[in-house]
Each structure stands twice: as structure tokens, then as C-alpha cells.
Coordinates of C-alpha atoms in Angstrom, one line a residue:
M1 CA 47.1 -121.4 -95.5
S2 CA 45.2 -119.1 -93.1
N3 CA 46.1 -115.5 -92.5
R4 CA 47.3 -116.4 -89.0
V5 CA 49.8 -118.8 -90.5
V6 CA 50.9 -116.2 -93.0
N7 CA 51.4 -113.6 -90.2
I8 CA 53.6 -116.1 -88.4
L9 CA 55.6 -117.1 -91.5
V10 CA 56.3 -113.6 -92.7
P11 CA 58.7 -112.5 -90.0
V12 CA 60.3 -116.0 -89.7
V13 CA 61.0 -116.2 -93.4
S14 CA 62.2 -112.5 -93.4
V15 CA 64.8 -113.2 -90.7
I16 CA 65.9 -116.5 -92.3
L17 CA 66.4 -114.7 -95.7
G18 CA 68.3 -111.9 -94.0
L19 CA 70.6 -114.3 -92.3
L20 CA 71.2 -116.3 -95.5
V21 CA 72.1 -113.2 -97.6
G22 CA 74.2 -111.9 -94.7
A23 CA 76.0 -115.2 -94.7
V24 CA 76.7 -114.9 -98.4
V25 CA 78.2 -111.4 -97.8
M26 CA 80.5 -112.8 -95.2
L27 CA 81.5 -115.7 -97.4
V28 CA 82.2 -113.4 -100.4
S29 CA 84.3 -111.2 -98.1
G30 CA 86.3 -114.1 -96.9
Y31 CA 84.9 -114.7 -93.5
D32 CA 83.2 -117.7 -91.8
P33 CA 79.5 -117.0 -91.4
V34 CA 79.1 -119.7 -88.8
K35 CA 81.7 -118.1 -86.6
G36 CA 80.1 -114.7 -87.4
Y37 CA 76.6 -115.7 -86.3
T38 CA 77.9 -117.6 -83.3
A39 CA 79.6 -114.4 -82.2
L40 CA 76.4 -112.5 -82.8
W41 CA 74.5 -115.0 -80.7
N42 CA 77.1 -114.9 -77.9
G43 CA 77.0 -111.1 -78.0
I44 CA 73.2 -111.2 -77.3
F45 CA 72.7 -114.3 -75.1
G46 CA 76.3 -115.5 -74.4
D47 CA 76.2 -114.8 -70.6
A48 CA 74.2 -112.9 -68.0
Y49 CA 76.2 -109.7 -68.7
A50 CA 75.4 -109.8 -72.4
I51 CA 71.7 -110.4 -71.7
G52 CA 71.6 -107.5 -69.3
E53 CA 73.3 -105.1 -71.7
T54 CA 71.1 -106.3 -74.6
I55 CA 67.9 -105.4 -72.6
R56 CA 69.5 -102.1 -71.6
Q57 CA 70.1 -101.4 -75.3
I58 CA 66.5 -102.2 -76.1
T59 CA 65.1 -99.8 -73.5
P60 CA 65.7 -96.4 -75.3
Y61 CA 64.9 -98.0 -78.7
L62 CA 61.4 -98.9 -77.3
L63 CA 60.7 -95.3 -76.4
A64 CA 62.2 -93.8 -79.6
G65 CA 60.1 -96.3 -81.6
L66 CA 57.0 -95.3 -79.7
A67 CA 57.7 -91.7 -80.4
V68 CA 58.0 -92.2 -84.1
A69 CA 55.1 -94.7 -84.3
F70 CA 52.7 -92.3 -82.4
A71 CA 53.4 -89.5 -84.8
F72 CA 52.9 -91.9 -87.8
R73 CA 49.6 -93.2 -86.4
T74 CA 48.4 -89.6 -86.3
G75 CA 49.5 -88.7 -89.8
L76 CA 52.8 -86.9 -88.9
F77 CA 56.4 -87.8 -89.6
N78 CA 58.5 -86.9 -86.6
I79 CA 62.1 -86.9 -87.7
G80 CA 63.0 -84.9 -84.6
V81 CA 63.0 -87.8 -82.1
E82 CA 66.8 -87.5 -81.9
G83 CA 66.7 -83.9 -80.8
Q84 CA 63.8 -84.5 -78.4
L85 CA 65.8 -87.4 -76.9
I86 CA 68.9 -85.2 -76.5
V87 CA 67.0 -82.3 -74.7
G88 CA 65.3 -85.0 -72.5
W89 CA 68.7 -86.4 -71.7
F90 CA 70.0 -83.0 -70.6
A91 CA 66.9 -82.1 -68.6
A92 CA 66.9 -85.4 -66.7
A93 CA 70.6 -85.1 -65.9
Y94 CA 70.3 -81.4 -64.8
V95 CA 67.4 -82.2 -62.4
G96 CA 69.3 -85.2 -61.2
I97 CA 72.3 -83.0 -60.3
A98 CA 70.8 -79.7 -59.3
F99 CA 68.2 -80.8 -56.7
D100 CA 68.4 -82.7 -53.5
F101 CA 65.1 -84.5 -52.8
P102 CA 64.1 -87.9 -51.5
T103 CA 64.0 -90.6 -54.2
Y104 CA 60.2 -90.7 -54.3
I105 CA 60.3 -87.1 -55.4
H106 CA 63.6 -86.7 -57.1
L107 CA 63.4 -89.6 -59.6
P108 CA 59.8 -88.9 -60.8
L109 CA 60.8 -85.2 -61.1
A110 CA 63.8 -86.0 -63.3
I111 CA 61.8 -88.3 -65.5
L112 CA 59.0 -85.7 -65.8
A113 CA 61.6 -83.0 -66.7
A114 CA 62.8 -85.2 -69.6
A115 CA 59.3 -85.8 -70.8
L116 CA 58.4 -82.1 -70.6
A117 CA 61.6 -81.1 -72.5
G118 CA 60.9 -83.6 -75.2
A119 CA 57.3 -82.4 -75.4
L120 CA 58.4 -78.8 -75.7
W121 CA 60.8 -79.8 -78.5
G122 CA 57.8 -81.5 -80.2
F123 CA 55.4 -78.6 -79.5
I124 CA 57.4 -76.1 -81.7
P125 CA 57.2 -78.1 -85.0
G126 CA 53.6 -79.0 -84.1
L127 CA 52.7 -75.4 -83.7
L128 CA 54.4 -74.4 -86.9
K129 CA 52.6 -77.2 -88.8
A130 CA 49.2 -76.3 -87.3
K131 CA 49.4 -72.5 -87.7
L132 CA 51.7 -71.9 -90.6
K133 CA 51.5 -75.2 -92.5
V134 CA 55.3 -75.6 -92.3
H135 CA 56.1 -79.3 -93.0
E136 CA 57.1 -81.0 -89.8
V137 CA 59.9 -83.0 -91.5
I138 CA 61.9 -79.8 -92.3
V139 CA 61.3 -78.3 -88.9
T140 CA 62.1 -81.4 -86.9
I141 CA 65.4 -82.0 -88.8
M142 CA 66.5 -78.5 -88.1
M143 CA 65.4 -78.8 -84.4
N144 CA 67.8 -81.8 -84.1
Y145 CA 70.8 -79.6 -84.7
I146 CA 69.5 -76.9 -82.4
A147 CA 69.1 -79.5 -79.7
L148 CA 72.5 -80.9 -80.2
H149 CA 74.4 -77.7 -80.1
S150 CA 72.2 -76.0 -77.4
T151 CA 72.6 -78.9 -75.0
N152 CA 76.4 -79.0 -75.7
A153 CA 76.6 -75.4 -74.7
L154 CA 74.5 -75.8 -71.6
I155 CA 76.5 -78.8 -70.5
K156 CA 79.7 -76.7 -70.7
I157 CA 78.0 -74.0 -68.6
V158 CA 76.7 -76.5 -66.0
S159 CA 80.1 -78.4 -65.8
G160 CA 82.2 -75.2 -65.6
G161 CA 83.7 -75.6 -69.1
G162 CA 84.1 -79.4 -68.9
E163 CA 83.0 -82.1 -71.4
K164 CA 80.5 -83.7 -69.1
T165 CA 78.4 -82.9 -66.0
D166 CA 78.8 -84.4 -62.6
A167 CA 77.2 -87.7 -61.9
I168 CA 73.5 -87.5 -61.0
K169 CA 72.6 -88.0 -57.3
E170 CA 71.6 -91.6 -56.3
T171 CA 68.1 -90.3 -55.4
A172 CA 67.5 -89.6 -59.1
S173 CA 69.1 -92.8 -60.5
L174 CA 67.4 -95.7 -62.2
K175 CA 70.3 -98.1 -61.4
S176 CA 69.3 -101.4 -60.0
A177 CA 71.6 -103.3 -57.6
F178 CA 69.3 -106.3 -58.0
F179 CA 69.7 -106.3 -61.8
E180 CA 73.4 -105.8 -61.5
S181 CA 73.7 -108.8 -59.2
M182 CA 71.7 -110.9 -61.6
T183 CA 73.6 -109.8 -64.8
D184 CA 77.2 -109.8 -63.6
Y185 CA 77.2 -106.0 -63.1
S186 CA 75.7 -105.0 -66.5
R187 CA 74.1 -101.5 -66.8
L188 CA 70.6 -103.0 -66.9
H189 CA 68.3 -100.6 -65.0
Y190 CA 64.7 -100.1 -63.9
G191 CA 64.0 -98.0 -67.0
I192 CA 62.9 -101.1 -68.9
F193 CA 59.7 -101.1 -66.8
I194 CA 59.0 -97.4 -67.7
A195 CA 59.5 -98.2 -71.4
L196 CA 57.1 -101.2 -71.2
A197 CA 54.6 -99.0 -69.3
M198 CA 54.7 -96.4 -72.1
V199 CA 53.8 -99.2 -74.6
L200 CA 50.5 -99.6 -72.6
V201 CA 50.1 -95.8 -72.4
M202 CA 50.3 -95.4 -76.2
W203 CA 47.9 -98.3 -76.7
F204 CA 45.4 -96.9 -74.2
I205 CA 45.6 -93.4 -75.7
L206 CA 45.1 -94.5 -79.3
E207 CA 42.6 -97.3 -78.7
K208 CA 40.6 -96.4 -75.6
T209 CA 40.2 -92.6 -75.5
T210 CA 38.2 -90.0 -77.4
T211 CA 41.4 -88.0 -77.8
G212 CA 43.2 -91.0 -79.5
Y213 CA 40.2 -91.4 -81.8
E214 CA 40.4 -87.8 -82.8
L215 CA 44.2 -87.9 -83.3
K216 CA 43.9 -90.9 -85.6
S217 CA 41.0 -89.3 -87.4
V218 CA 43.0 -86.1 -88.1
G219 CA 45.9 -88.3 -89.3
F220 CA 43.6 -90.1 -91.8
N221 CA 41.8 -87.1 -93.2
Q222 CA 42.1 -83.6 -91.8
H223 CA 39.2 -82.2 -93.9
A224 CA 36.7 -84.8 -92.9
S225 CA 37.8 -84.5 -89.2
E226 CA 37.3 -80.7 -89.4
Y227 CA 33.9 -81.2 -91.0
A228 CA 33.0 -83.6 -88.1
G229 CA 33.8 -80.8 -85.6
M230 CA 37.2 -81.8 -84.5
N231 CA 39.9 -79.2 -83.7
V232 CA 42.5 -80.2 -86.3
N233 CA 45.2 -77.7 -85.2
K234 CA 44.9 -78.7 -81.5
N235 CA 45.2 -82.4 -82.4
I236 CA 48.3 -81.8 -84.6
I237 CA 50.1 -80.0 -81.8
L238 CA 49.0 -82.6 -79.2
S239 CA 50.3 -85.4 -81.4
M240 CA 53.7 -83.9 -81.6
V241 CA 53.8 -83.0 -77.9
I242 CA 53.0 -86.6 -76.9
S243 CA 55.5 -88.0 -79.5
G244 CA 58.1 -85.6 -78.1
A245 CA 57.4 -86.7 -74.5
F246 CA 58.1 -90.4 -75.5
A247 CA 61.3 -89.3 -77.1
G248 CA 62.3 -87.2 -74.0
L249 CA 61.8 -90.3 -71.8
A250 CA 64.2 -92.2 -74.1
G251 CA 66.7 -89.5 -73.1
A252 CA 65.9 -90.0 -69.5
M253 CA 66.8 -93.7 -69.8
E254 CA 70.3 -92.7 -70.9
A255 CA 70.8 -89.9 -68.4
L256 CA 69.3 -91.6 -65.3
G257 CA 70.0 -95.3 -66.2
T258 CA 72.9 -96.1 -68.6
F259 CA 75.3 -93.2 -68.2
Q260 CA 74.3 -91.3 -65.0
Y261 CA 75.4 -88.0 -66.6
A262 CA 75.2 -85.7 -69.7
N263 CA 78.2 -85.2 -71.9
V264 CA 79.1 -83.0 -74.8
K265 CA 78.4 -84.9 -78.0
G266 CA 80.4 -84.7 -81.2
G267 CA 77.3 -85.9 -83.2
F268 CA 73.9 -87.5 -82.8
T269 CA 73.4 -90.6 -80.7
G270 CA 71.6 -92.3 -83.6
I271 CA 68.9 -93.7 -81.2
G272 CA 66.3 -91.3 -82.5
F273 CA 66.9 -92.1 -86.1
D274 CA 67.0 -95.8 -85.4
G275 CA 63.6 -95.3 -83.8
I276 CA 62.2 -94.7 -87.3
A277 CA 63.4 -98.2 -88.3
V278 CA 62.0 -99.7 -85.1
A279 CA 58.6 -98.1 -85.7
L280 CA 58.5 -99.3 -89.3
L281 CA 59.5 -102.8 -88.3
G282 CA 56.7 -102.8 -85.8
A283 CA 54.1 -101.5 -88.3
N284 CA 53.6 -98.5 -86.0
S285 CA 51.6 -100.5 -83.4
P286 CA 52.6 -100.5 -79.7
L287 CA 53.1 -104.3 -79.6
G288 CA 54.9 -104.2 -82.9
V289 CA 57.3 -101.6 -81.6
V290 CA 58.2 -104.0 -78.8
F291 CA 59.3 -106.7 -81.3
G292 CA 61.0 -104.1 -83.5
A293 CA 63.0 -102.7 -80.6
V294 CA 63.9 -106.2 -79.4
L295 CA 65.2 -107.2 -82.8
F296 CA 67.0 -103.9 -83.5
G297 CA 68.5 -103.6 -80.0
S298 CA 69.6 -107.2 -79.9
L299 CA 71.3 -106.9 -83.3
K300 CA 72.9 -103.6 -82.5
Y301 CA 74.4 -104.8 -79.2
G302 CA 75.2 -108.4 -80.3
A303 CA 77.0 -107.2 -83.4
L304 CA 79.6 -105.5 -81.2
N305 CA 80.9 -109.0 -80.4
M306 CA 81.4 -110.1 -84.0
P307 CA 84.7 -108.2 -84.6
N308 CA 86.1 -109.4 -81.3
E309 CA 85.2 -113.1 -81.4
A310 CA 85.0 -113.8 -85.2
G311 CA 87.4 -111.1 -86.5
I312 CA 84.9 -109.7 -88.9
P313 CA 85.5 -106.0 -89.7
V314 CA 83.0 -103.5 -88.4
E315 CA 82.1 -102.5 -92.0
I316 CA 81.0 -106.1 -92.9
V317 CA 79.1 -106.4 -89.6
S318 CA 77.2 -103.2 -90.4
I319 CA 76.3 -104.5 -93.9
V320 CA 75.1 -107.9 -92.5
I321 CA 72.9 -106.2 -89.8
A322 CA 71.5 -103.8 -92.3
I323 CA 70.6 -106.7 -94.7
I324 CA 68.8 -108.6 -91.9
I325 CA 66.8 -105.5 -91.0
F326 CA 66.1 -104.8 -94.7
F327 CA 64.5 -108.2 -95.2
V328 CA 62.4 -107.9 -92.0
A329 CA 61.3 -104.4 -93.1
S330 CA 60.4 -105.8 -96.5
G331 CA 58.1 -108.4 -95.0
Y332 CA 55.2 -107.2 -97.2
V333 CA 57.0 -108.5 -100.3
I334 CA 57.3 -111.9 -98.6
R335 CA 53.7 -111.7 -97.6
Y336 CA 52.7 -111.1 -101.3
F337 CA 54.6 -114.2 -102.5
L338 CA 53.2 -116.4 -99.7
E339 CA 49.6 -115.3 -100.5
K340 CA 50.3 -115.9 -104.2
I341 CA 51.5 -119.4 -103.4
N342 CA 48.5 -119.9 -101.2
K343 CA 46.0 -118.8 -104.0
K344 CA 47.6 -121.2 -106.5
K345 CA 47.2 -124.1 -104.0
E346 CA 43.6 -123.2 -103.4
A347 CA 43.0 -123.0 -107.2
K348 CA 44.2 -126.6 -107.7

């Protein structure tokens, strides 16, 4: 069995095992797994609207996954993607509301504002890590709460005490009449192209530039990189800034595409934290993040149909989805057993 065959089998076996164990959980709980998985399938691919909403759900997961993966690849653990996404969301919505420019200026400006806001939110923990050796996990976790409550306060100021801002102007919107007509008026928008473009940007930075080489080198070994003449502190800060920019763009997808406004939030969106799982599922590679986001986004949106169509409680649905993701994330264990079986066959 070649490595290529093993690489194909690992995710396939992982998903099958996850589905089987999820089916057992539904059976034990007194529910029909066939109906459950049929409802999941229909929730993802059942009609044009479901497909559009699934792709729309995948879009911010792609960017959140890239944000986490970029930091991982450079030796940093960015737990602050959630906060960076939230400030990006507010920045994009504010620019979308406050200014009146033609589309070719307004939309790029709103997207850039989101990226800069996320980058700024990543710069602070990067600076503290580089200059004072403060661990980025602690700082980014705290920055999430600062982002949540600061943007909530700003939204109330901008909206005159209300719970949400006005709708952004059409010139700053990512909405697509073409996609709406194709997907029975789902909220699918042009942001999916921005997310896919960022996949290429991450790959290009890490694999084709001197800066990317230095960022990865610092992540592998700071002392060796410093000995080689690299500026370790600069690269730590730059890594967090780029990671934060990706997260800020994820916020722009929500502000300019899905919702068209910013609202006061009672808690975190969860997209930034789910981005950690997406990055891990994708082994922190740009292409892997695409597959991780597709799996995670599809399961997340499709699962919403399981209580409605199959009558399975939300709690059971959450357990089933978590089990499927767990098995996919534990693919290295399956790889170990497949390689062990392969070695036994070769020995015979």
C-alpha cells in the first residue's frame, strides 16, 4: 500500500468511523440514524438554497482557519481570532455605513478596514510576545473579551443606543443578485472568492517569499534564526499581524456579506474558535484549510436541519457532529494502524 493510497484512505476511514459511531449514539438515544443522516444530507445538499447557505457558512470558516493556521505555521498559537474577527466585523460595517463612495472605492475600503482592524488586534499580542515575552495565548484570550465589549459599546454609540447599526450602503455590499437567483435567494455572496484568494495569498507568502521563509524559520527555532541574522522580534509581530488580518477579513464577510450590519453580541460568534478546529483538520496547510472549512461549515449548517426533519434534539446533533470531527481530527491514529497493517502484509 503506497503512501498516496494511505493519504486517501485516512480521511475516508475517519469520516466513515465518525458516521458509524454517531449512528450508534443516535440509536442508543432512541433515534433513527438513517433519518438523521438523511436530514443532515438534505440540510447541506437538499436544494439550491441549502447549497448556497452551506457555501456561505464555509466562507468565514475558511478565513478563520487561515488565520489560525498561519500563526501555527510560524510557531505561534493565535487564540484571538475570535476577537480579531469581531473588530474586523465592526470596522467593515462602520466604513460601509459612514462613507458614501462609488462601489469600486467603498467596497475595497470596507474590506481593507476590516483587515487593518484585525491586524491591529493581532499586533498588540505580537508586540507583547516579542518585546516582553508575554505568552500570546494569554494575551489573545483577554483581547477577545476586550474586542467583544468594546465593539458592543461602539455599536451602541454609532446606532444611538440601539442594538444594531443601520444597514451598510449597497456600494459596500458583497451581496450577489446572481448568486441569489441561482440559490433561491440564499445569502451566498461574493466573499467566497475573497476567501479562496486568501488561500492563495497564504500559500504564496509562506512558500514563495523570503519573508515566509523567515517566518517559518523563526517558528521552528528562534535561536537558530537569530544566529542566522533574522530579526526574530519583527517576524513574531509580522506573523500575528498577518494572522489578525485574515481574521479581520472573516469579520468583513459577516458584515458586508451575510448580515449587512453590526449588532450588539451577547457572546462570541464561535467562528474564531471553530477556526482552530478547521486549521487542525487541515494540518495547517492552505489547501488543507479549504477541506477543513468545507467539512466543518457543511456539518455546522447541515446539522441545523436534523432537529426539524428527523426530530433529533440539538444536544444529540451536537454530540454526533463532534464525534465526526473528532475522528477526522484523529486521522493520525488511523494512519498509524493502516501503516502497521501495510508493514505486516509486506513482511509476509
